[in-house]
Amino acid sequence: MSSSRTLLASALILLVALSPAAAENSIVIDTPMPPPGWALMERALLDANSRAVLYFGDRYIDDRGYLLHTPRWGTLDGPDDAIETYYNWTLLHALGGSDEVLELFKKGLEGHYKQYGELKTTLTKLSENGSYHQEFITQSDWFHTGEGMRGIMFQGLSEPADKTFRTRMKRFAGLYMNEDPSAPNYDPKHKIIRSIWNGSKGPMMHKATTYDWVGDPVPGMFHILHGPHGRNKLVDLMSVYHKMLSHCAEYLDSVGDHPLNLGATNLALRAYMLTHEDKYRDWALEYVNAWKGWVAEAGGMIPTNIGLNGKIGGEYDGQWWKGTYGWNFTIYDGEIDQIAHRNTVTSGSWPGFSNAFLLTGDQAYVDVLRKQLALIYAQKKIVDGKEVYPLMYGDPRHHTKNGEPEWYRFGAKPHLGRATEVYLWSMDRGDLEHVPMDGWVGFLEGKNPDYPEQALQRDFEAIRRQIRRVDEDDTTPDTRLPDYLLGFSPAQTDTLTNLMLGGYFAGKLWTLHSRVRYFDPANRRAGPPEDVASLVEKLTDDSLTLTLVNVSQTEARPVIVQAGGYGEHQFLSATINGKTTEIDSPILNVRLEPGSGAQLVFKMKRYANQPTLAHPWDRGWMVKR
């Protein structure tokens, strides 16, 4: 660290000390601690991730910020896949990745908007004048819209004061609050989003076409990943275009609400955490509460279609399990010439109900998700000596047994990641029944002390493997479709999220639910300062065990520890080496002396504060609920 940066850090520590509120929430750690192996690996992994992302960018992103591929509209391969290539780069920065990673993401995002603004289609109107309108997808389903927005959703962790980001989030949220008269996505009377297809051009109030789902054909030879062709084979897209259309032949029902649309609450949540304007919070809770009522009406099952009349199953004569991507979405996929089962019921419902939980701290929202899992797990059967569970419900291939819907598609126990989320939100020991103990949660339960280093090692191997793929890739932009590079992006963030933050992602959740987050006061940025490593070792409903280490032997490091990803929790006290310090704040200022470290046992109250994206130096002390 340069002498000027050392002076800056010291000055900032002094400024913190001058605040009476901050002084009450500051500690100094000076206990010598030789850097543990996990700490050195954690810091090295942050650096390796950052370097690997920049290496990827040098190969696949041009000077304009365009991703080097052949743009196409569609959900099989389209704009959501292209921008999803960068899905965790902003999260990496918030974890402590380099500033260059964040700048590369922003360059790629602006380039993406321009690149796909130039795309024009003729067989579908959805992209006839570009794939975006006001920088938001014209119309799509939230399974795909959400995939494309994951990186944007995490941008606020690092740049909540960025004017462009704030303007976009407010505008995007407004699309679902009818603030744009040309995009009436929401029906405030029935509290529904009116179609599974929605966006900046409003809801699709008619059946979709296969061209809406697939887009125009593009002449040329491509690596087509979503069919049976394989990554390494070049295929004439024109020769298989009819197969691509047949992939979506049964995806055409569009009108009415669907649980995927609960993903739109991510926009209102971000706008609220940026502005704390009640209208965003009120809309998100109004919409989720409507769904809560519909779930109760269906006996605890999450319906997969709500009619324009606001009734469950309203588009299918009361059969609430039907609909595109519904409980019984068992279709014939003509692209792969076989039956496919594509129920997405958890994809939007888990984000939506967890967002309401984050906004209120009300466990009733978690109860909805727990009951849904319980209803699935209650259908357990023993087949050939093995437990099997269903994935689907309704009338497989459009027929019923004795006129009644049935559970079907039995296999291994499903939704274990979702069960893990339910446990981490509730911290109810009873919810551990369905959580695997062979990974991170097992470590938290004291079952595998070597897990941190083993998991970090796997991430190094994954980065090395991805960079090797980049080096060996002999494709050219004219043979790559939008989804081709999804498998090449090297950033590995799940283990770091687990170990550093006590956070967890299952599926494609777009909100950071974590027990802590860190800030660098010397450089005024998200993420821990250089040389600082952290390990969440134990979680309970009202406590957190965390080890902080300064691996530098020559420089002190100030770090701000925040309770929760968005300051939603409250530290009550911290105990170090048997000495307890009262805190009663979502913020703890820590000075780590050179070569020092300690285990801190926090007492805390979870979900005590309204969530915010504001960084600690840009806000006062949080107001409790």
XYZ file of C-alpha atoms in Angstrom:
625
model
C 0.000 0.000 0.000
C 1.400 3.444 -0.892
C 2.125 5.988 1.807
C -0.611 8.283 0.424
C -3.195 5.499 0.695
C -1.992 4.757 4.228
C -2.499 8.413 5.159
C -5.941 8.392 3.557
C -6.964 5.303 5.501
C -5.753 6.870 8.755
C -7.631 10.076 8.016
C -10.832 8.204 7.355
C -10.476 6.226 10.560
C -10.082 9.553 12.359
C -13.229 10.904 10.697
C -15.146 7.842 11.802
C -13.845 8.308 15.333
C -15.122 11.900 15.366
C -18.711 10.659 15.006
C -20.203 9.791 18.412
C -22.494 7.191 16.824
C -19.597 5.587 14.975
C -17.338 5.652 18.029
C -19.875 3.515 19.850
C -19.685 0.978 17.047
C -15.946 0.658 16.535
C -13.454 -1.952 17.642
C -9.755 -2.550 17.140
C -8.460 -6.069 16.543
C -4.785 -6.428 17.403
C -4.541 -10.125 18.286
C -1.766 -11.694 16.163
C -3.078 -14.356 13.773
C -0.857 -16.038 11.180
C -2.926 -16.044 7.959
C -4.956 -19.274 7.785
C -4.876 -21.180 4.523
C -8.483 -20.269 3.718
C -7.689 -16.550 4.156
C -4.772 -16.603 1.716
C -6.817 -18.650 -0.749
C -9.788 -16.297 -0.460
C -7.695 -13.239 -1.292
C -5.970 -15.091 -4.115
C -9.317 -16.244 -5.512
C -10.645 -12.686 -5.612
C -7.566 -11.686 -7.587
C -7.742 -14.732 -9.863
C -11.415 -14.075 -10.592
C -10.743 -10.466 -11.499
C -7.836 -11.321 -13.780
C -9.824 -14.088 -15.458
C -12.785 -11.800 -16.181
C -10.487 -9.239 -17.792
C -8.834 -12.032 -19.799
C -12.268 -13.120 -21.026
C -13.144 -9.529 -21.902
C -9.987 -9.057 -23.959
C -11.011 -12.025 -26.099
C -14.767 -11.592 -26.449
C -15.709 -7.909 -25.951
C -14.730 -5.314 -28.521
C -13.902 -1.636 -28.075
C -17.580 -0.666 -28.393
C -18.595 -3.044 -25.631
C -20.196 -5.426 -28.114
C -20.073 -9.124 -27.310
C -18.387 -10.844 -30.245
C -21.177 -13.069 -31.534
C -24.084 -13.027 -33.988
C -27.073 -11.307 -32.336
C -30.493 -12.932 -32.579
C -33.906 -12.375 -31.050
C -35.427 -15.312 -29.227
C -35.561 -17.210 -25.962
C -33.631 -20.243 -27.193
C -30.693 -17.945 -27.842
C -31.272 -14.214 -27.674
C -30.556 -10.948 -25.883
C -31.060 -12.381 -22.399
C -28.372 -15.006 -23.057
C -25.893 -12.460 -24.392
C -26.027 -10.171 -21.371
C -26.323 -13.119 -18.976
C -22.740 -13.938 -19.938
C -21.741 -11.267 -17.389
C -24.318 -12.330 -14.779
C -22.063 -12.383 -11.683
C -19.434 -9.778 -12.526
C -21.130 -7.075 -10.451
C -21.470 -9.500 -7.549
C -17.772 -10.277 -7.868
C -16.978 -6.586 -7.523
C -19.176 -6.287 -4.427
C -17.304 -9.241 -2.930
C -14.001 -7.406 -3.411
C -13.135 -7.941 -7.065
C -11.216 -5.263 -8.930
C -12.739 -1.979 -10.073
C -11.797 -2.970 -13.618
C -14.348 -5.806 -13.427
C -17.151 -3.349 -12.673
C -16.030 -1.031 -15.463
C -15.935 -3.932 -17.920
C -19.456 -4.943 -16.940
C -20.699 -1.394 -17.530
C -18.924 -1.269 -20.862
C -20.516 -4.575 -21.843
C -23.958 -3.469 -20.651
C -23.928 -0.228 -22.637
C -22.578 -2.100 -25.637
C -25.318 -4.712 -25.260
C -28.067 -2.090 -25.342
C -26.574 -0.629 -28.519
C -25.861 -3.985 -30.163
C -29.369 -5.306 -29.603
C -30.886 -1.936 -30.394
C -29.565 -2.491 -33.892
C -31.244 -5.905 -34.227
C -34.388 -5.839 -36.389
C -36.800 -8.719 -36.950
C -39.495 -9.268 -39.566
C -41.312 -12.444 -38.437
C -42.010 -11.114 -34.930
C -42.919 -7.576 -33.971
C -41.181 -7.923 -30.618
C -37.837 -6.812 -32.034
C -38.868 -5.105 -35.247
C -37.353 -1.849 -33.979
C -34.750 -3.338 -31.670
C -34.900 -5.734 -28.749
C -35.070 -2.979 -26.135
C -37.304 0.021 -25.626
C -36.154 2.521 -23.019
C -33.342 0.058 -22.235
C -35.769 -2.655 -21.122
C -36.743 -5.769 -23.064
C -39.792 -5.066 -25.256
C -41.721 -8.186 -24.247
C -40.581 -11.476 -22.778
C -41.311 -13.875 -19.928
C -39.602 -13.347 -16.580
C -37.785 -16.660 -16.779
C -35.702 -15.104 -19.542
C -35.996 -11.426 -18.588
C -34.666 -12.311 -15.141
C -31.758 -14.306 -16.543
C -30.681 -11.278 -18.545
C -31.004 -8.852 -15.629
C -29.024 -10.687 -12.952
C -25.875 -8.618 -13.394
C -27.888 -5.381 -13.425
C -29.704 -6.386 -10.244
C -26.371 -6.602 -8.396
C -24.930 -3.380 -9.830
C -26.542 -1.436 -6.997
C -24.402 -3.249 -4.446
C -21.419 -1.321 -5.783
C -22.926 1.819 -7.313
C -26.115 2.883 -5.548
C -25.372 6.551 -6.219
C -24.788 6.114 -9.947
C -27.335 8.374 -11.670
C -27.770 6.166 -14.727
C -28.391 3.095 -12.605
C -30.864 4.905 -10.354
C -32.765 6.338 -13.315
C -33.007 2.939 -14.958
C -34.211 1.119 -11.851
C -36.925 3.693 -11.205
C -38.032 3.573 -14.832
C -37.960 -0.225 -14.951
C -40.011 -0.505 -11.747
C -42.459 2.027 -13.130
C -43.200 -0.276 -16.058
C -45.042 -2.544 -13.597
C -46.735 0.288 -11.733
C -48.369 1.740 -14.865
C -46.227 4.879 -14.694
C -45.702 4.487 -18.449
C -49.153 4.708 -20.120
C -47.822 2.826 -23.160
C -46.946 -0.224 -21.013
C -50.049 -1.152 -18.933
C -48.537 -4.376 -17.581
C -50.381 -4.266 -14.249
C -54.099 -4.420 -13.499
C -54.478 -2.642 -10.138
C -58.087 -3.784 -9.742
C -57.320 -7.510 -9.877
C -53.673 -7.058 -8.805
C -52.313 -9.089 -11.688
C -49.603 -8.686 -14.287
C -51.777 -9.286 -17.295
C -49.641 -11.643 -19.371
C -46.671 -13.968 -19.122
C -45.235 -11.811 -21.950
C -44.589 -8.306 -20.623
C -42.040 -5.518 -20.705
C -41.453 -2.014 -21.980
C -44.047 -2.485 -24.739
C -46.648 -3.674 -22.278
C -48.415 -7.043 -21.969
C -49.115 -9.431 -24.828
C -52.898 -9.823 -24.800
C -53.141 -12.587 -27.391
C -51.524 -15.935 -28.062
C -47.835 -15.762 -28.832
C -46.411 -17.157 -32.040
C -43.490 -19.505 -32.376
C -41.672 -16.627 -34.100
C -42.084 -14.539 -30.938
C -40.270 -17.270 -29.022
C -37.671 -18.161 -31.669
C -37.095 -15.022 -33.738
C -36.035 -14.775 -37.355
C -33.779 -17.354 -38.996
C -30.184 -16.263 -39.522
C -28.215 -17.610 -42.474
C -24.932 -19.259 -41.610
C -23.213 -22.122 -39.837
C -23.437 -21.957 -36.045
C -22.724 -23.855 -32.857
C -26.327 -24.521 -31.778
C -26.338 -25.540 -28.124
C -30.006 -25.915 -27.244
C -30.780 -28.848 -29.550
C -29.128 -32.259 -29.956
C -26.319 -30.859 -32.071
C -23.581 -30.267 -29.490
C -21.164 -27.430 -28.865
C -18.443 -28.619 -31.219
C -20.545 -29.183 -34.314
C -21.268 -26.463 -36.847
C -24.854 -26.619 -38.083
C -26.626 -24.695 -40.828
C -29.214 -22.774 -38.816
C -31.533 -22.494 -41.816
C -31.651 -26.297 -42.044
C -32.851 -26.674 -38.439
C -34.974 -23.537 -38.123
C -38.190 -25.543 -38.469
C -37.001 -27.667 -35.545
C -36.352 -24.564 -33.463
C -39.898 -23.405 -34.121
C -41.247 -26.796 -33.095
C -39.400 -26.477 -29.781
C -41.936 -23.795 -28.832
C -45.036 -25.133 -30.583
C -46.909 -25.528 -27.276
C -45.631 -22.329 -25.626
C -48.289 -20.069 -27.097
C -50.756 -19.419 -24.236
C -49.813 -16.035 -22.860
C -52.744 -14.156 -21.346
C -53.124 -14.015 -17.580
C -50.710 -13.908 -14.656
C -48.048 -16.486 -13.838
C -45.719 -16.888 -10.808
C -42.766 -16.090 -13.052
C -44.023 -12.504 -12.982
C -43.176 -12.283 -9.284
C -39.648 -11.684 -10.583
C -40.785 -8.142 -11.398
C -40.743 -7.387 -7.670
C -36.959 -7.301 -7.963
C -37.299 -4.003 -9.819
C -39.550 -2.407 -7.214
C -37.267 -3.679 -4.440
C -34.217 -2.050 -6.056
C -36.062 1.216 -6.642
C -37.175 1.221 -3.009
C -33.693 0.454 -1.658
C -32.332 3.319 -3.758
C -34.973 5.945 -2.986
C -37.002 4.686 0.007
C -40.102 5.991 -1.720
C -43.016 4.057 -0.239
C -44.746 3.575 -3.575
C -42.213 0.936 -4.642
C -42.499 -1.025 -1.403
C -46.272 -0.714 -1.426
C -46.574 -2.068 -4.963
C -44.274 -5.038 -4.319
C -46.190 -6.010 -1.188
C -49.579 -5.483 -2.831
C -48.625 -7.814 -5.653
C -47.026 -10.497 -3.472
C -49.950 -10.366 -1.051
C -52.341 -10.995 -3.935
C -50.332 -14.091 -4.790
C -50.342 -15.107 -1.139
C -54.128 -15.119 -1.264
C -54.238 -17.153 -4.467
C -51.860 -19.725 -2.986
C -54.131 -20.092 0.049
C -57.116 -20.540 -2.256
C -55.271 -23.387 -4.015
C -54.641 -25.146 -0.718
C -50.992 -24.109 -0.444
C -50.077 -24.875 -4.050
C -48.703 -21.963 -6.067
C -51.094 -21.582 -9.039
C -49.540 -21.243 -12.482
C -52.265 -19.186 -14.061
C -54.420 -16.366 -12.774
C -57.127 -15.193 -15.144
C -57.784 -11.660 -16.246
C -60.706 -11.826 -13.816
C -58.252 -12.267 -10.923
C -59.313 -15.865 -10.290
C -56.997 -18.868 -9.998
C -57.181 -20.926 -13.175
C -59.177 -18.125 -14.757
C -57.834 -18.806 -18.248
C -58.442 -22.582 -18.010
C -61.887 -23.048 -16.505
C -60.494 -23.028 -12.997
C -57.633 -25.451 -13.664
C -54.980 -23.436 -11.844
C -52.184 -25.916 -12.622
C -52.280 -25.270 -16.356
C -50.497 -22.718 -18.515
C -47.213 -22.146 -20.287
C -44.435 -23.119 -17.850
C -47.165 -24.340 -15.489
C -47.407 -27.275 -13.116
C -48.389 -29.586 -15.959
C -46.331 -28.053 -18.745
C -45.445 -31.412 -20.256
C -44.986 -30.809 -23.954
C -43.576 -32.440 -27.035
C -40.348 -30.689 -27.970
C -40.021 -31.150 -31.697
C -36.462 -29.874 -31.685
C -35.218 -32.832 -29.688
C -38.064 -35.168 -30.741
C -39.143 -36.111 -27.234
C -41.449 -35.276 -24.360
C -40.151 -32.530 -22.061
C -41.311 -31.445 -18.592
C -40.828 -27.710 -17.991
C -42.476 -26.592 -14.791
C -40.921 -23.296 -13.592
C -43.110 -22.759 -10.521
C -40.207 -21.976 -8.165
C -38.346 -19.623 -10.516
C -40.393 -16.507 -9.819
C -42.223 -17.425 -6.633
C -39.101 -17.849 -4.477
C -37.675 -14.443 -5.481
C -41.055 -12.738 -5.091
C -41.948 -14.067 -1.643
C -38.393 -13.638 -0.362
C -38.414 -10.016 -1.536
C -41.568 -9.415 0.502
C -39.864 -11.106 3.458
C -36.846 -8.807 3.073
C -39.143 -5.771 3.045
C -41.164 -6.793 6.092
C -39.342 -9.439 8.117
C -42.656 -11.315 8.168
C -42.069 -15.074 8.280
C -45.546 -15.647 6.811
C -43.973 -15.181 3.378
C -41.457 -17.940 4.083
C -44.308 -20.121 5.364
C -45.862 -20.036 1.893
C -42.722 -21.500 0.356
C -42.242 -24.053 3.112
C -45.800 -25.335 2.672
C -45.320 -25.662 -1.079
C -42.275 -27.842 -0.530
C -44.102 -29.849 2.127
C -46.932 -30.608 -0.292
C -44.440 -31.928 -2.826
C -42.425 -33.947 -0.325
C -45.595 -35.462 1.140
C -46.070 -37.330 -2.150
C -42.969 -39.458 -1.516
C -43.127 -43.034 -2.774
C -40.753 -45.963 -2.505
C -39.868 -47.437 -5.894
C -37.293 -50.234 -6.136
C -36.233 -49.432 -2.592
C -35.595 -45.757 -3.321
C -37.508 -42.637 -2.302
C -38.949 -40.751 -5.273
C -40.786 -37.434 -5.401
C -42.850 -35.655 -8.078
C -41.873 -32.650 -10.134
C -45.172 -32.123 -11.947
C -48.854 -31.841 -11.121
C -51.952 -31.868 -13.268
C -52.901 -33.808 -16.344
C -49.845 -35.209 -18.131
C -50.240 -34.843 -21.900
C -53.677 -33.333 -21.418
C -55.501 -36.272 -19.869
C -56.434 -36.975 -16.271
C -56.883 -40.049 -14.152
C -60.546 -40.358 -13.166
C -61.004 -36.747 -14.156
C -58.727 -35.471 -11.388
C -55.245 -33.907 -11.567
C -52.417 -36.076 -10.333
C -48.786 -35.871 -9.288
C -46.335 -37.242 -11.837
C -42.768 -37.255 -13.106
C -41.292 -38.931 -10.016
C -37.553 -38.900 -9.422
C -34.877 -37.784 -6.981
C -35.884 -35.348 -4.259
C -36.338 -31.975 -6.002
C -35.772 -28.370 -4.995
C -33.093 -29.020 -2.376
C -31.565 -25.611 -3.078
C -34.946 -24.007 -2.483
C -35.252 -25.934 0.772
C -31.856 -24.550 1.787
C -33.107 -21.026 1.141
C -36.184 -21.621 3.283
C -33.954 -22.773 6.161
C -31.584 -19.826 5.876
C -34.500 -17.384 5.858
C -36.340 -19.016 8.737
C -33.382 -20.428 10.726
C -35.959 -22.910 12.003
C -34.103 -26.105 12.893
C -37.046 -28.108 11.628
C -36.334 -26.849 8.110
C -32.949 -28.595 8.132
C -34.747 -31.872 7.415
C -34.587 -31.288 3.671
C -31.185 -29.574 3.492
C -28.125 -31.515 2.276
C -25.402 -31.734 4.897
C -22.513 -32.561 2.547
C -21.703 -28.984 1.554
C -21.632 -25.481 2.965
C -24.528 -25.898 5.390
C -22.842 -29.028 6.705
C -19.752 -26.910 7.406
C -21.880 -24.411 9.316
C -23.192 -27.357 11.319
C -19.620 -28.364 12.233
C -19.541 -31.496 10.061
C -16.634 -30.700 7.708
C -13.977 -28.274 8.995
C -11.940 -28.670 5.791
C -14.784 -27.499 3.576
C -13.626 -23.863 3.071
C -10.245 -24.748 1.612
C -11.696 -27.627 -0.408
C -14.397 -25.412 -1.895
C -11.961 -22.591 -2.676
C -9.635 -25.067 -4.347
C -12.471 -26.240 -6.580
C -13.060 -22.659 -7.650
C -9.409 -22.226 -8.632
C -9.724 -25.381 -10.707
C -12.904 -24.048 -12.316
C -11.227 -20.766 -13.283
C -8.261 -22.609 -14.722
C -10.603 -24.870 -16.685
C -12.570 -21.917 -18.062
C -9.462 -20.034 -19.147
C -8.228 -23.164 -20.890
C -11.532 -23.263 -22.777
C -11.029 -19.655 -23.820
C -7.528 -20.403 -25.031
C -8.654 -23.476 -26.963
C -11.757 -21.872 -28.454
C -11.323 -21.637 -32.217
C -14.784 -20.268 -32.994
C -15.386 -16.932 -34.673
C -18.100 -14.339 -33.970
C -20.018 -15.305 -37.103
C -20.456 -18.865 -35.745
C -21.415 -17.964 -32.171
C -25.032 -17.432 -31.193
C -25.978 -15.423 -28.056
C -25.859 -18.423 -25.722
C -22.507 -19.814 -26.852
C -20.308 -17.852 -24.450
C -22.452 -18.499 -21.371
C -20.294 -21.502 -20.590
C -17.032 -19.579 -20.910
C -17.342 -16.755 -18.384
C -14.793 -17.653 -15.668
C -15.991 -15.799 -12.552
C -16.685 -18.086 -9.577
C -18.662 -16.356 -6.843
C -20.881 -18.908 -5.075
C -18.228 -20.159 -2.650
C -17.103 -16.625 -1.823
C -20.717 -15.633 -1.172
C -21.115 -18.582 1.198
C -17.864 -18.229 3.101
C -17.441 -14.464 3.217
C -21.032 -13.276 3.563
C -23.027 -16.197 4.872
C -25.138 -15.825 1.730
C -26.587 -18.392 -0.607
C -28.073 -18.593 -4.089
C -30.214 -21.375 -5.471
C -31.299 -21.280 -9.086
C -31.225 -17.751 -10.418
C -32.262 -15.669 -7.454
C -31.515 -11.995 -8.012
C -31.397 -10.643 -4.447
C -28.493 -11.071 -2.031
C -29.763 -12.674 1.161
C -26.712 -12.742 3.405
C -25.795 -12.307 7.048
C -23.036 -9.718 6.477
C -21.402 -7.567 3.840
C -18.205 -5.478 3.858
C -17.083 -2.015 2.782
C -13.693 -0.407 2.298
C -13.830 3.048 3.956
C -10.395 4.059 2.698
C -11.361 3.663 -0.949
C -15.078 4.327 -0.553
C -16.178 1.151 -2.304
C -18.068 -2.064 -1.681
C -16.135 -5.156 -0.645
C -13.465 -5.678 1.998
C -10.168 -3.769 1.728
C -7.165 -5.493 0.231
C -5.608 -8.092 2.522
C -8.794 -8.559 4.577
C -10.328 -12.043 4.544
C -13.452 -13.267 6.298
C -15.051 -16.584 7.162
C -18.613 -17.101 8.356
C -18.327 -20.158 10.616
C -21.725 -20.510 12.228
C -25.238 -19.122 11.860
C -28.172 -19.265 14.234
C -31.396 -17.313 14.375
C -29.839 -14.668 16.629
C -26.091 -15.063 16.240
C -23.233 -15.096 13.774
C -19.722 -16.436 14.259
C -17.264 -14.650 11.972
C -13.476 -14.639 11.697
C -11.759 -11.553 10.264
C -8.068 -11.603 9.286
C -5.624 -9.026 7.988
C -3.092 -11.022 5.992
C -0.847 -7.968 5.583
C 2.010 -7.972 8.066
C 2.859 -4.303 7.528
C -0.375 -2.312 7.035
C -3.426 -1.831 9.227
C -6.758 -2.197 7.431
C -10.054 -0.488 8.308
C -13.164 -2.427 7.288
C -16.859 -1.766 7.776
C -18.946 -4.836 8.562
C -22.637 -4.495 7.735
C -25.365 -6.727 9.144
C -27.056 -8.136 6.053
C -26.582 -7.581 2.351
C -28.713 -4.449 2.594
C -28.339 -3.480 6.264
C -31.584 -5.300 7.067
C -30.192 -6.961 10.189
C -29.033 -5.371 13.439
C -25.889 -6.170 15.433
C -26.602 -6.158 19.151
C -23.163 -7.047 20.479
C -19.832 -8.573 19.494
C -17.728 -10.831 21.678
C -13.987 -11.192 21.017
C -11.686 -13.209 23.268
C -14.340 -13.239 25.970
C -14.882 -9.454 25.925
C -18.319 -8.242 24.808
C -18.915 -4.873 23.141
C -22.476 -3.545 22.859
C -23.313 -2.336 19.349
C -27.067 -1.998 18.537
C -26.410 -0.940 14.940
C -26.323 -2.493 11.477
C -22.752 -1.207 11.145
C -19.518 -2.108 12.910
C -16.274 -0.248 12.151
C -13.255 -2.496 12.596
C -9.568 -1.637 12.518
C -7.406 -4.685 11.864
C -3.826 -4.140 12.929
C -1.051 -5.686 10.772
C -1.029 -9.480 10.927
C -4.027 -9.560 13.235
C -7.273 -11.464 13.295
C -9.972 -12.716 15.606
C -13.167 -14.687 15.823
C -16.174 -12.470 16.547
C -19.427 -13.855 17.929
C -22.227 -11.421 17.137
C -25.590 -11.343 18.781
C -28.018 -9.930 16.274
C -31.634 -9.367 15.377
C -32.457 -10.419 11.863
C -34.685 -8.311 9.581
C -34.816 -5.433 12.049
C -34.272 -2.634 9.508
C -35.612 -1.533 6.167
C -33.170 -2.680 3.456
C -31.049 -0.092 1.678
C -28.475 0.002 -1.092
C -26.859 3.147 0.305
C -23.263 2.723 1.394
C -22.525 3.434 5.060
C -20.890 6.827 4.457
C -23.905 7.992 2.416
C -26.563 7.337 5.049
C -27.298 7.982 8.670
C -27.817 5.167 11.128
C -30.612 2.916 10.009
C -34.094 3.254 11.441
C -35.508 0.059 12.897
C -38.786 -1.311 11.600
